[in-house]
Each structure stands twice: as C-alpha cells, then as structure tokens.
Amino acid sequence: MAAAYQTGISSSPTSLLQALVTWLAGQGWTVNQSAQDGAGWRAHLVKAGSLNVNLRAAENERIWRRGTSNYHDLGNGGYGIGLYLGTGWNGGSNWYAQPGGPVRPYDLNTSGCGMNLPQGSVAAYHLFDDGNDHITVVVERAPGIFCHMGWGPSLERASLPEPFPYFFSSSSTKLNTAELSDVLSGNRRGMDLTAYPPMSHTDEDYSTISGSTGQTHCTAFVRVDAASFAGRWIGDCKPEDEGFGWTGRRMRDALNKCTEALGGMEEDEYVNYQYLWNSGTSGPGERTLQSAFGGALLLPLHCFMEAEPQNRWAPIGYPPTVFWTEAVGHGYSAGDIYQLGGQNFMLFPFFAVKKAA
C-alpha cells in the first residue's frame, strides 16, 4: 500500500479510534472487530496475516486488567487509547486478552501502553503510514502539547535473525487513563507536557504518586526471536516493584538516561547519546546540545536488548520512521515539513515522523 497521511480533529477518544480504524482499513488492514466495549470502543486489526494490533478507547474508565477485579491503571478511570500487538485474534476474548501479546510474569496479565487523552476534542491528530505498515499516530491533545503511539512489522534490522515487531506510546498502562489529579504534581510527559520521542523513555514514578518507590513503567515493546529470549516480548522498564509492563527482559533506547532503568550496569557500559542529551539538574530532557546544529538533525532511536547472563546490551535496531530531533524551537515549528534526502519529515517537539509526499 502507498504511503499515506491524514490529519483532523476528533471529539473524543472513541471518535479518534474510529477515525484511525477507518483510515487503516483504507490502507489495507483487515478489521476483525470494531465495536463498543464498556463505555468506550475496541478495535482489532490485522495486516499481512500476522501483524495483529489491539486498541481500546477509554471513556472515563480503566482498561488494563490486573487479575480478575483490579486494574493497572492509576486512579478511578479516565480517557485514552490503549495499544498492544499480538499474534492472533479471538473474538470471544476480552480486548486485553488477545493471543500473543506481552505478558507480565507476576500475574500473567497482558502488558501494553497507550496515549493519555482529554475527555473531549483534541487540537489535531496526525496519522502516518510509510507504505510498509509502520504506523505512527501523533495527537496534539492541547495546543502545543503532543502525545503519540505507533507500531510496525520490524525494527530497522541490525543483523537480526528475523523481523522484530515493535510498538510504542507516550504513556504506560499505569498512566494510560490517569487524570492529572491522580499524579498530584502534574508535569507529566504525554499529559500536560509534550511526550519524549517514541521508544526513548519510560514513565518514571517517584514519591509524588502514593505508594511509588522509584518505579519505571514500559512505554515501548519489541518482539525478539525465541533464541534471544523465550518470552519473546521485551520492554523498556525495570523489574523491581513489578514495574508495569515488565515481561522478564529489559529493552533500552539510546536516548534513555534514566538511572532507574540501568540495572547493574555502569553508565559508561551503555551505548547512548550521552554527549548529545544533557539531563540537566531536574531530570532528563531539560536541555540538549542539538541547537548547535544549524538544521534539523534527525537521529535514529537505536534500541538494545539486555543480554543474559553477560549483563550487556545487544543492538536490535531502530524504528525506521520516527527520529529524535530538537529542531522545534530552534528555527522550526511543530508541523513544519523538513526535507532530507528526498524524504519528507514532519517535525514535532523532540521528534520527527517520516511523512508521505
């Protein structure tokens, strides 16, 4: 299918999901189910017979089950769209129990991530398909505040034995439907602040959230080969305190400098953008050094898998259509189109997305 782009305004998480489903169907995706579920909406689509995507719009509700009666979602219910990939579809199973998704070893519940959204309309949404089934959704949830989610059939391969499907979003299952009142202090990426680049950062929780002790929660997952990890799905959070999204093996992005997710490794043992991304004094992302470059510097978001028992990081590739950039605010504005090597890229704060001509 040819590369495509669509933009518009939605009136609710459900209307946004319905617009996404209609657009994906036009891009050749088969819709297995698109129907009301609870107060919101669920959708299950498949492409090329094997890439199954599961989506759920939340309308003043929690959507990520923990056991039979509890939820991973923080708070008492909110708004957003949940996401995970799987290997099949079962019409008789709940949205969160489809075959082949990431699973938490603690309780055998499905792991995933999602976009936290407002109750009503958003300033704009942007839907991207590169023509090879790499899908990116960017939402301007309030003027100047962006969140995102996306997925694809494989990372750009780094001598991989087989395709490594991936998916990402701006919030973990814990914050997918949380309200600002639930996180007390606010200042949350993907909620009242623009999200960091795709694949790059976990949700980090500290004492501002009741009961938190420095947890990290997954916002990105990659399905590796069985020889690398028998559980297949790896995610970008640590195992301590049953980090929400933990699947049994750690994934990490080169832009992630969260010390909570380093594990037993020293900083110098980890390949990252430490000389380009200055964490400042108040946490990662306070300022960067990209502004010294005169154009829009687009850098791939390289991902690594923790290898055991060596406790080292093995490269597994990068998402081919999203890139880290600090162009917005340094001569460029959100929504600008930057041309590089005959390709178009739409710029957002902290990241850029490959766009159809």
Coordinates of C-alpha atoms in Angstrom, one line a residue, residues 204-216 241:
E204 CA 9.1 7.3 35.9
D205 CA 7.2 7.4 39.3
Y206 CA 8.5 8.8 42.5
S207 CA 7.1 9.9 45.8
T208 CA 4.6 12.3 44.1
I209 CA 2.5 9.2 43.5
S210 CA 1.2 7.5 46.6
G211 CA 2.9 4.2 47.2
S212 CA 5.6 4.7 44.5
T213 CA 9.2 3.9 45.2
G214 CA 11.1 4.9 42.0
Q215 CA 9.2 2.5 39.6
T216 CA 9.6 2.7 35.9
D241 CA 8.5 -3.4 42.3

